[in-house]
Amino acid sequence: MDPDALLRLTGVSKSFVPGHPVLENVSMSFRRGELHAVLGENGAGKSTMLNIVFGLHQPDEGGLLLDGRQVIHRSPSDAIANGIGMVHQHFKLVPSFTAGENLRLAATPAARRRLSRDADIGRLAESFGLPIPIDIPVAQLPLALQQRVEIVKALVNEAALILFDEPTTILGPEEIAGFYAVLRRLAADGRGIVVVTHHLAEVLDHADRVTVIRHGRLVSSGPVAGRSRADLVRDIVGRSLELEPLAAGQGRADGDVVARLEKVSLAPRPSSAGLRDVSLELRRGEVVGVAGVEGNGQRELFDVVAGLVSPERGTVTWMSGAADPSAPERVAAPGLVPEDRHREGLVLDLPVSLNLLLDRIGEPAFSTPAGRLRHADIASHARSMCAEADVRTHSVEQTPRTLSGGNQQKIVLARALAGDSLMVVVHQPTRGLDFAASEEVLRRLRAAAGEGRAVLVISSHLDELLRISDRIVVIYGGRIVGQLSAPVDRERLGVLMTGDEREAVPA
Amino acid sequence: MVFDAVTFGLLLASAVRLSAPILLASLGELVCERGGVLNIGLEGLMLFGAFGAVLGLQWTGEPVLGVLCGVAAGAGAAIVLAVAVAVLRADSVVAGIGFNILALGGTSLGRELLLSPSFTAPSLRALASWRIPGLWEVPVVGRAFFGQSPLLYGGIVLAIVLWAVIRHSRPGLVLRAVGEGASAADAAGIPVTAVRFAAMVFCGLLAGIAGAYLTLVASGGVFTDNVTAGRGYLAVAVVIFGRWKPLWIVLASLLFGCADALQYQGQAIGLALPAPLLLMFPFLLALLAWIVMGRSDAAPGDLGVPFIRGAR
């Protein structure tokens, strides 16, 4: 029993498929005034737990006690009425509505009276210290501002407990401290704050309490004080998992040049800075990291290096075997891991086997000269790829849609590394992945360089870049503003990323 | 080609008269689509309304009760369709087309079994035209705009009311939210399924009135098989042409009414075009609507997407 509890879960169990519980007998409590972090691997049941509290799912067993009183949340409206707010990972905003309309839509009848005019909404948001533009469609706002609209939504309904599902995934490294400062202020006013995250550093730096869930069971729940990174990792994965040294700086900087960009430029677009005079060489055996705040040209850099987009000015040349610029249609280079695995990396409703071999399905090994697919060969080859890449599926006929994010990413990576492509280009390779899955991705990328490939890693996750890269280039405003060789000084990197060009080193 | 003020007046009056059922049905469709349901079953709902209205007229002998029976038939049929689409989450296009085929067969059978071919309809003048004193005698435009059915005037008033409700009221905000971002609306505590169900039933009511208009006003109280002849589909196109906005829909309906009127009046004004081409005219216009406006930004974001809580 926890006498200070605002909300308690008592023996909550839930399964979507009979016999495969997502949560098993979880009991825990959230307190007022506290920032409570929830950790666990992908598929551990964290989001399901939040969804149960918010009324999106109903528990099979167990229940919720709000201030010691039993409550049943059949739908989000029940939860909202009981003072619970939730900021989903994929925001629940009507994209074509303005912030004002979204807030008015979500407001309870009691709150609605205060929101009749846009000016009232603006003033209210400012009174929470969270100013938002209220009269343009939210789809046009940056993600960090959309998130702020979601927070104001919870506050307008006087939520006493606010649940955040992986809120920092969409934030740049420079925005995270500010975000937690906001959460701290909300908690200081007596609200309970719950944050589901994968990032241990955030938990150790900012949270008061931490709960770890593994395979649907509660492993630990208690104050953060006294916990270390190592023992949280042990709780999360069930065994000790040391951060393996990934041998940053061990790559060869004298390998053959696989791809060369010379003064490449692309016009800026509303959401991105484009590219300006970018010159870059990728060499065999080397991992090059690209650091920068999102929207500074990373997306365009990926497209140009991959051969998906021709530069408007400047030239890109590939060593044969890396990409084929002479192809009549521009064909993407093999060895790609795009940013959005759902839309660009996978065909979510085709079997895993076809996804793994998507770029090779026309080869004689997998289809007859007449074009008939050799299903047995495809399946057996896919099975061996799954085994090698540790993709966990019941069968290769399963569709990626039903798999966890970590397994989906393993498929994309397995396909990228399967051929004998000399170049591997990855964009946000660990986004949304848990600790163990991220480590596996990084290990495989490092190994690819060890095999003599050129590896380009574009990521907003600085710690990973620092651990894996032989060389880090910093992109800002579409320009490469600096280049640092391992071991890289983190502070210096941060300065470069915010565009202070006085520090720039000619690339 | 004969073209003077008198024939122009006749053509205009005919166009306005024929735009009424399209206007009424497309206002219903508008409410559906703003709520995210692409209601292809509109054609079938109109047929049920048309049949129900004649049945009611034959039973009671009262034109107004006939219209009410048409409304009841449209709404009742809409409930069946809404159970399939909004509650059971059937694909609205597949369910709608199946429903239309059912409606065509069902109403034809109903005509054989329930309607008397020798029935003499009472005077439908009160339903067919309200002459606004003074104004209806204005040359050329008088009959077209001031001597029409009260149902048409009701439709225009309704368009204005819908404009205000959709744009400026809470129910309108809720309806738009369900159509633009169903899962966001759900997370905000809006009962998405119930809103879509209600929108479809409202659409059924209006389709019922539109059907009643076709039989009681436009064809003198007689039900013929497939009396709608594709006007339900035209009304779906009108919503697109009207960019999902009630007042534009009034104008788009008038345009389609003109196209429809040309089939009947084309020969009267001596238009030297083959009759089948004149028949095709409204549908060519509809095709144009789909091509030009079908992918418009004005379309509700979640149009035609069944709502399943927790789906990615």
Coordinates of N, CA and C in Angstrom, one line a residue, chain A residues 196-380:
Chain A
V196 N 7.1 7.4 -20.2 CA 7.7 6.2 -20.8 C 8.8 6.5 -21.7
T197 N 10.0 5.9 -21.5 CA 11.1 6.3 -22.4 C 12.1 5.1 -22.5
H198 N 13.0 5.3 -23.5 CA 14.0 4.3 -23.7 C 15.4 4.8 -23.2
H199 N 15.4 6.1 -22.8 CA 16.7 6.8 -22.6 C 17.0 6.8 -21.1
L200 N 18.0 6.0 -20.7 CA 18.3 5.9 -19.3 C 18.9 7.2 -18.8
A201 N 19.6 7.9 -19.6 CA 20.3 9.1 -19.2 C 19.2 10.1 -18.7
E202 N 18.1 10.2 -19.5 CA 17.0 11.1 -19.1 C 16.4 10.7 -17.7
V203 N 16.3 9.4 -17.5 CA 15.7 8.9 -16.3 C 16.6 9.3 -15.1
L204 N 17.9 9.0 -15.3 CA 18.8 9.3 -14.2 C 18.9 10.8 -13.9
D205 N 18.8 11.6 -14.9 CA 19.0 13.0 -14.8 C 17.7 13.7 -14.2
H206 N 16.5 13.2 -14.6 CA 15.4 14.0 -14.4 C 14.3 13.4 -13.5
A207 N 14.2 12.1 -13.4 CA 13.0 11.4 -12.8 C 13.2 11.3 -11.3
D208 N 12.1 11.2 -10.6 CA 12.1 11.0 -9.1 C 12.0 9.5 -8.8
R209 N 11.1 8.8 -9.6 CA 10.9 7.4 -9.4 C 11.0 6.7 -10.7
V210 N 11.4 5.4 -10.6 CA 11.5 4.7 -11.9 C 10.9 3.3 -11.7
T211 N 10.1 2.9 -12.7 CA 9.6 1.5 -12.7 C 10.1 0.8 -13.9
V212 N 10.5 -0.4 -13.8 CA 10.9 -1.2 -14.9 C 10.0 -2.4 -15.1
I213 N 9.6 -2.6 -16.4 CA 8.7 -3.7 -16.8 C 9.4 -4.5 -17.8
R214 N 9.4 -5.8 -17.6 CA 10.0 -6.8 -18.5 C 9.0 -7.9 -18.8
H215 N 8.8 -8.1 -20.1 CA 7.8 -9.1 -20.6 C 6.5 -9.1 -19.8
G216 N 6.0 -7.9 -19.6 CA 4.7 -7.7 -19.0 C 4.7 -7.8 -17.5
R217 N 5.8 -8.1 -16.9 CA 5.8 -8.2 -15.4 C 6.6 -7.0 -14.8
L218 N 6.2 -6.6 -13.6 CA 6.9 -5.6 -12.9 C 8.2 -6.1 -12.3
V219 N 9.3 -5.4 -12.7 CA 10.6 -5.9 -12.2 C 11.0 -5.1 -10.9
S220 N 10.9 -3.8 -11.0 CA 11.2 -2.9 -9.9 C 10.5 -1.6 -10.0
S221 N 10.3 -1.0 -8.9 CA 9.6 0.3 -8.8 C 10.0 1.0 -7.6
G222 N 10.7 2.2 -7.7 CA 11.1 2.9 -6.5 C 11.9 4.1 -6.9
P223 N 12.5 4.8 -5.9 CA 13.1 6.1 -6.2 C 14.3 5.9 -7.1
V224 N 14.6 6.9 -7.9 CA 15.7 6.9 -8.8 C 17.1 7.0 -8.0
A225 N 17.0 7.8 -6.9 CA 18.2 8.0 -6.1 C 18.8 6.6 -5.7
G226 N 20.1 6.5 -6.0 CA 20.7 5.2 -5.6 C 20.8 4.2 -6.8
R227 N 20.0 4.5 -7.9 CA 20.0 3.5 -9.0 C 21.2 3.9 -9.9
S228 N 21.8 3.0 -10.5 CA 22.8 3.3 -11.5 C 22.4 2.8 -12.9
R229 N 23.1 3.3 -13.9 CA 22.7 2.9 -15.3 C 22.8 1.4 -15.4
A230 N 23.9 0.8 -14.8 CA 24.1 -0.6 -15.0 C 23.0 -1.4 -14.4
D231 N 22.5 -1.0 -13.2 CA 21.5 -1.9 -12.6 C 20.1 -1.7 -13.2
L232 N 19.9 -0.5 -13.8 CA 18.6 -0.3 -14.6 C 18.7 -1.2 -15.8
V233 N 19.8 -1.2 -16.5 CA 19.9 -2.1 -17.7 C 19.7 -3.5 -17.3
R234 N 20.2 -3.9 -16.2 CA 20.0 -5.3 -15.8 C 18.5 -5.6 -15.6
D235 N 17.8 -4.7 -15.0 CA 16.4 -4.9 -14.8 C 15.6 -4.9 -16.1
I236 N 16.1 -4.1 -17.0 CA 15.3 -4.0 -18.3 C 15.5 -5.3 -19.1
V237 N 16.8 -5.7 -19.3 CA 17.0 -6.8 -20.2 C 17.1 -8.2 -19.4
G238 N 17.2 -8.1 -18.1 CA 17.2 -9.4 -17.4 C 18.6 -10.0 -17.2
R239 N 19.6 -9.3 -17.6 CA 20.9 -9.7 -17.5 C 21.8 -8.5 -17.6
S240 N 23.1 -8.7 -17.1 CA 24.0 -7.6 -17.3 C 24.3 -7.4 -18.7
L241 N 24.4 -6.1 -19.1 CA 24.7 -5.9 -20.5 C 25.6 -4.7 -20.5
E242 N 26.9 -4.9 -20.6 CA 27.8 -3.8 -20.6 C 27.8 -3.1 -21.9
L243 N 28.0 -1.8 -21.9 CA 28.1 -1.1 -23.1 C 29.4 -1.6 -23.8
E244 N 29.2 -2.3 -24.9 CA 30.3 -2.9 -25.6 C 31.1 -1.7 -26.2
P245 N 32.4 -1.7 -26.1 CA 33.1 -0.7 -26.9 C 33.0 -1.0 -28.3
L246 N 32.6 0.0 -29.1 CA 32.3 -0.2 -30.5 C 33.5 0.2 -31.4
A247 N 34.6 0.5 -30.8 CA 35.8 0.7 -31.5 C 35.7 1.9 -32.4
A248 N 35.1 3.0 -31.9 CA 35.1 4.2 -32.7 C 36.5 4.7 -32.9
G249 N 36.8 5.1 -34.1 CA 38.2 5.6 -34.3 C 39.1 4.5 -34.8
Q250 N 38.6 3.2 -34.9 CA 39.5 2.2 -35.3 C 39.4 2.0 -36.8
G251 N 38.5 2.7 -37.5 CA 38.3 2.5 -38.9 C 39.5 3.1 -39.7
R252 N 39.6 2.6 -40.9 CA 40.7 3.1 -41.7 C 40.3 4.4 -42.5
A253 N 41.1 5.4 -42.4 CA 40.7 6.6 -43.2 C 41.4 6.6 -44.5
D254 N 42.0 5.5 -44.9 CA 42.8 5.5 -46.1 C 42.2 4.6 -47.1
G255 N 41.0 4.0 -46.8 CA 40.4 3.1 -47.8 C 40.0 3.8 -49.1
D256 N 39.6 3.0 -50.1 CA 39.2 3.6 -51.4 C 38.0 4.4 -51.2
V257 N 37.8 5.5 -51.9 CA 36.7 6.3 -51.8 C 35.5 5.6 -52.6
V258 N 34.4 5.4 -51.8 CA 33.3 4.7 -52.4 C 32.3 5.7 -53.0
A259 N 32.1 6.8 -52.3 CA 31.2 7.9 -52.8 C 31.8 9.2 -52.5
R260 N 31.7 10.1 -53.5 CA 32.3 11.4 -53.3 C 31.2 12.5 -53.7
L261 N 31.0 13.4 -52.7 CA 30.1 14.5 -53.0 C 31.0 15.8 -53.2
E262 N 30.7 16.5 -54.3 CA 31.5 17.7 -54.5 C 30.6 18.9 -54.6
K263 N 30.7 19.8 -53.7 CA 29.9 21.1 -53.7 C 28.4 20.8 -54.1
V264 N 27.8 19.9 -53.4 CA 26.4 19.5 -53.8 C 25.4 20.5 -53.1
S265 N 24.5 21.0 -53.9 CA 23.5 21.9 -53.4 C 22.1 21.5 -53.8
L266 N 21.1 21.7 -52.9 CA 19.7 21.5 -53.1 C 19.0 22.6 -52.5
A267 N 17.9 23.1 -53.2 CA 17.2 24.3 -52.6 C 16.5 23.9 -51.3
P268 N 16.4 24.9 -50.4 CA 15.7 24.6 -49.1 C 14.2 24.5 -49.4
R269 N 13.5 23.8 -48.5 CA 12.1 23.6 -48.5 C 11.5 24.1 -47.2
P270 N 10.2 24.3 -47.1 CA 9.7 24.8 -45.8 C 10.1 24.0 -44.6
S271 N 10.2 22.7 -44.7 CA 10.5 21.9 -43.5 C 12.0 21.6 -43.4
S272 N 12.8 22.1 -44.3 CA 14.2 21.7 -44.3 C 15.1 22.7 -44.9
A273 N 16.4 22.7 -44.5 CA 17.3 23.7 -44.9 C 17.9 23.4 -46.3
G274 N 17.6 22.2 -46.9 CA 18.3 21.9 -48.2 C 19.8 21.6 -47.9
L275 N 20.5 21.7 -49.0 CA 22.0 21.4 -48.9 C 22.7 22.6 -49.6
R276 N 23.8 23.0 -49.0 CA 24.6 24.1 -49.6 C 26.1 23.7 -49.7
D277 N 26.5 23.5 -50.9 CA 28.0 23.3 -51.1 C 28.5 22.2 -50.2
V278 N 27.9 21.0 -50.2 CA 28.3 20.0 -49.3 C 29.3 19.1 -50.0
S279 N 30.5 18.9 -49.4 CA 31.5 18.0 -50.0 C 31.8 17.0 -48.9
L280 N 31.8 15.7 -49.4 CA 32.0 14.7 -48.4 C 32.5 13.4 -49.1
E281 N 33.4 12.7 -48.5 CA 33.9 11.4 -49.1 C 33.6 10.3 -48.1
L282 N 33.1 9.2 -48.6 CA 32.9 8.0 -47.8 C 34.0 7.0 -48.3
R283 N 34.7 6.4 -47.3 CA 35.8 5.5 -47.7 C 35.5 4.1 -47.1
R284 N 36.0 3.1 -47.8 CA 35.8 1.7 -47.3 C 36.4 1.6 -45.9
G285 N 35.7 0.9 -45.0 CA 36.2 0.6 -43.7 C 36.0 1.7 -42.7
E286 N 35.3 2.7 -43.1 CA 35.2 3.9 -42.2 C 33.7 4.1 -41.8
V287 N 33.4 4.5 -40.6 CA 32.1 4.9 -40.2 C 32.1 6.4 -40.1
V288 N 31.3 7.1 -40.9 CA 31.1 8.5 -40.8 C 29.8 8.8 -40.2
G289 N 29.8 9.6 -39.1 CA 28.6 10.0 -38.5 C 28.2 11.4 -39.0
V290 N 26.9 11.7 -39.1 CA 26.4 13.0 -39.4 C 25.6 13.5 -38.2
A291 N 26.1 14.5 -37.5 CA 25.3 15.1 -36.4 C 24.7 16.4 -36.8
G292 N 23.6 16.7 -36.1 CA 22.9 18.0 -36.4 C 21.5 17.9 -35.9
V293 N 21.0 19.1 -35.7 CA 19.6 19.2 -35.2 C 18.7 18.9 -36.4
E294 N 17.6 18.1 -36.2 CA 16.8 17.7 -37.3 C 16.3 18.8 -38.2
G295 N 16.2 18.5 -39.5 CA 15.7 19.5 -40.4 C 16.8 20.4 -41.0
N296 N 18.1 20.1 -40.7 CA 19.2 20.9 -41.2 C 19.8 20.4 -42.5
G297 N 19.1 19.5 -43.2 CA 19.6 18.9 -44.4 C 19.9 17.5 -44.4
Q298 N 19.6 16.8 -43.3 CA 20.0 15.4 -43.2 C 19.2 14.5 -44.2
R299 N 17.9 14.8 -44.3 CA 17.1 14.1 -45.2 C 17.6 14.2 -46.7
E300 N 18.0 15.4 -47.1 CA 18.5 15.6 -48.4 C 19.8 14.9 -48.6
L301 N 20.6 15.0 -47.6 CA 21.9 14.3 -47.7 C 21.8 12.8 -47.9
F302 N 20.8 12.2 -47.2 CA 20.5 10.8 -47.4 C 20.1 10.5 -48.8
D303 N 19.2 11.3 -49.3 CA 18.6 11.1 -50.6 C 19.7 11.3 -51.7
V304 N 20.6 12.2 -51.5 CA 21.6 12.4 -52.5 C 22.7 11.3 -52.5
V305 N 23.1 11.0 -51.3 CA 24.2 9.9 -51.2 C 23.6 8.6 -51.7
A306 N 22.3 8.4 -51.4 CA 21.7 7.1 -51.9 C 21.3 7.1 -53.4
G307 N 21.5 8.3 -54.0 CA 21.2 8.3 -55.4 C 19.7 8.4 -55.7
L308 N 18.9 8.8 -54.7 CA 17.5 9.0 -54.9 C 17.1 10.3 -55.6
V309 N 18.0 11.3 -55.3 CA 17.7 12.6 -55.8 C 19.0 13.1 -56.4
S310 N 18.9 13.8 -57.6 CA 20.1 14.4 -58.2 C 20.3 15.8 -57.6
P311 N 21.5 16.1 -57.3 CA 21.8 17.5 -56.8 C 21.5 18.5 -57.9
E312 N 21.0 19.7 -57.4 CA 20.8 20.7 -58.4 C 22.1 21.3 -58.9
R313 N 23.1 21.4 -58.0 CA 24.4 21.8 -58.4 C 25.4 20.9 -57.7
G314 N 26.6 20.8 -58.3 CA 27.6 19.9 -57.7 C 27.5 18.5 -58.3
T315 N 28.4 17.6 -57.9 CA 28.4 16.3 -58.5 C 28.5 15.2 -57.4
V316 N 27.9 14.1 -57.7 CA 28.1 12.9 -56.8 C 28.7 11.8 -57.6
T317 N 29.7 11.2 -57.2 CA 30.3 10.0 -57.9 C 30.4 8.8 -57.0
W318 N 30.1 7.7 -57.5 CA 30.1 6.5 -56.8 C 31.1 5.5 -57.4
M319 N 31.8 4.8 -56.6 CA 32.6 3.7 -57.1 C 31.7 2.6 -57.6
S320 N 32.0 1.9 -58.7 CA 31.1 0.9 -59.2 C 30.8 -0.1 -58.1
G321 N 29.6 -0.5 -58.0 CA 29.2 -1.4 -56.9 C 28.6 -0.7 -55.8
A322 N 28.6 0.6 -55.8 CA 28.0 1.4 -54.7 C 26.6 1.9 -55.1
A323 N 26.6 2.4 -56.4 CA 25.3 2.9 -56.9 C 25.5 2.9 -58.4
D324 N 24.5 3.0 -59.2 CA 24.6 3.0 -60.6 C 24.0 4.2 -61.2
P325 N 24.8 5.2 -61.3 CA 24.3 6.5 -61.8 C 23.9 6.5 -63.3
S326 N 24.4 5.4 -64.0 CA 24.1 5.4 -65.5 C 22.8 4.7 -65.8
A327 N 22.1 4.2 -64.7 CA 20.9 3.5 -65.0 C 19.9 4.5 -65.6
P328 N 19.0 4.1 -66.5 CA 18.1 5.0 -67.1 C 17.2 5.7 -66.2
E329 N 16.6 5.0 -65.2 CA 15.9 5.6 -64.1 C 16.9 5.7 -63.0
R330 N 16.7 6.7 -62.2 CA 17.7 6.7 -61.0 C 17.3 5.6 -60.1
V331 N 18.2 4.7 -59.9 CA 17.9 3.6 -59.0 C 18.6 3.8 -57.7
A332 N 17.9 3.6 -56.6 CA 18.5 3.8 -55.3 C 19.6 2.8 -55.1
A333 N 20.7 3.3 -54.4 CA 21.8 2.4 -54.1 C 21.3 1.3 -53.1
P334 N 21.9 0.1 -53.2 CA 21.6 -0.8 -52.2 C 22.2 -0.4 -50.9
G335 N 21.9 -1.1 -49.8 CA 22.5 -0.7 -48.5 C 21.9 0.4 -47.8
L336 N 20.6 0.7 -48.0 CA 19.9 1.8 -47.4 C 19.0 1.5 -46.2
V337 N 19.1 2.3 -45.2 CA 18.1 2.2 -44.1 C 17.5 3.5 -43.9
P338 N 16.3 3.8 -44.5 CA 15.7 5.1 -44.5 C 15.1 5.4 -43.1
E339 N 14.8 6.7 -43.0 CA 14.4 7.2 -41.7 C 13.1 6.6 -41.2
D340 N 12.1 6.6 -42.2 CA 10.8 6.1 -41.8 C 10.6 4.7 -42.2
R341 N 10.8 3.8 -41.3 CA 10.8 2.4 -41.7 C 9.4 1.9 -42.1
H342 N 8.3 2.6 -41.6 CA 7.0 2.1 -42.0 C 6.6 2.5 -43.4
R343 N 7.1 3.7 -43.8 CA 6.7 4.1 -45.2 C 7.7 3.9 -46.2
E344 N 9.0 3.9 -45.9 CA 10.0 3.8 -46.9 C 10.9 2.5 -46.7
G345 N 10.9 1.9 -45.5 CA 11.7 0.8 -45.3 C 11.1 -0.5 -45.6
L346 N 9.8 -0.6 -45.4 CA 9.1 -1.9 -45.4 C 7.8 -1.8 -46.2
V347 N 7.3 -2.9 -46.8 CA 5.9 -3.0 -47.3 C 5.2 -3.7 -46.2
L348 N 4.5 -3.0 -45.3 CA 4.1 -3.5 -44.0 C 3.2 -4.8 -44.1
D349 N 2.5 -4.9 -45.3 CA 1.5 -6.0 -45.4 C 2.0 -7.1 -46.3
L350 N 3.2 -7.0 -46.7 CA 3.8 -8.2 -47.5 C 4.6 -9.0 -46.5
P351 N 4.7 -10.3 -46.7 CA 5.4 -11.2 -45.8 C 6.8 -10.7 -45.5
V352 N 7.3 -11.1 -44.3 CA 8.7 -10.8 -44.0 C 9.7 -11.3 -45.0
S353 N 9.4 -12.5 -45.6 CA 10.3 -13.0 -46.6 C 10.5 -12.1 -47.8
L354 N 9.4 -11.6 -48.3 CA 9.5 -10.7 -49.5 C 10.1 -9.4 -49.1
N355 N 9.8 -8.9 -47.9 CA 10.5 -7.7 -47.5 C 12.0 -7.8 -47.4
L356 N 12.4 -9.0 -46.9 CA 13.9 -9.2 -46.8 C 14.6 -9.2 -48.2
L357 N 13.9 -9.7 -49.2 CA 14.5 -9.9 -50.5 C 13.9 -8.9 -51.5
L358 N 13.3 -7.9 -51.1 CA 12.6 -7.0 -52.0 C 13.4 -6.5 -53.1
D359 N 14.7 -6.2 -52.9 CA 15.5 -5.7 -53.9 C 16.2 -6.7 -54.8
R360 N 15.9 -8.0 -54.5 CA 16.6 -9.1 -55.2 C 15.6 -10.1 -55.8
I361 N 14.3 -9.7 -55.7 CA 13.3 -10.7 -56.1 C 13.4 -11.1 -57.5
G362 N 13.9 -10.2 -58.4 CA 14.0 -10.6 -59.8 C 15.2 -11.4 -60.2
E363 N 16.1 -11.7 -59.2 CA 17.3 -12.5 -59.5 C 16.9 -13.9 -59.8
P364 N 17.7 -14.6 -60.6 CA 17.4 -16.0 -61.0 C 17.2 -16.9 -59.8
A365 N 17.9 -16.6 -58.7 CA 17.7 -17.5 -57.6 C 16.3 -17.5 -57.0
F366 N 15.6 -16.4 -57.3 CA 14.3 -16.2 -56.6 C 13.1 -16.2 -57.6
S367 N 13.4 -16.0 -58.9 CA 12.3 -16.2 -59.8 C 12.7 -16.8 -61.1
T368 N 11.8 -17.5 -61.8 CA 12.2 -18.2 -63.0 C 12.3 -17.1 -64.1
P369 N 12.9 -17.5 -65.3 CA 13.0 -16.5 -66.4 C 11.6 -16.0 -66.8
A370 N 10.6 -16.8 -66.6 CA 9.3 -16.4 -67.0 C 8.6 -15.4 -66.0
G371 N 9.3 -15.3 -64.8 CA 8.8 -14.3 -63.9 C 8.0 -14.9 -62.7
R372 N 7.9 -16.3 -62.7 CA 7.2 -16.9 -61.6 C 8.1 -17.0 -60.4
L373 N 7.6 -16.6 -59.2 CA 8.4 -16.6 -58.0 C 8.7 -18.0 -57.5
R374 N 10.0 -18.2 -57.1 CA 10.4 -19.5 -56.5 C 10.1 -19.4 -55.0
H375 N 8.9 -19.6 -54.5 CA 8.5 -19.4 -53.1 C 9.4 -20.1 -52.1
A376 N 9.7 -21.4 -52.5 CA 10.4 -22.2 -51.5 C 11.8 -21.6 -51.3
D377 N 12.4 -21.2 -52.4 CA 13.8 -20.7 -52.3 C 13.8 -19.3 -51.5
I378 N 12.7 -18.5 -51.8 CA 12.6 -17.2 -51.1 C 12.5 -17.5 -49.6
A379 N 11.6 -18.4 -49.3 CA 11.3 -18.7 -47.9 C 12.6 -19.2 -47.2
S380 N 13.3 -20.1 -47.8 CA 14.4 -20.7 -47.1 C 15.5 -19.7 -47.0

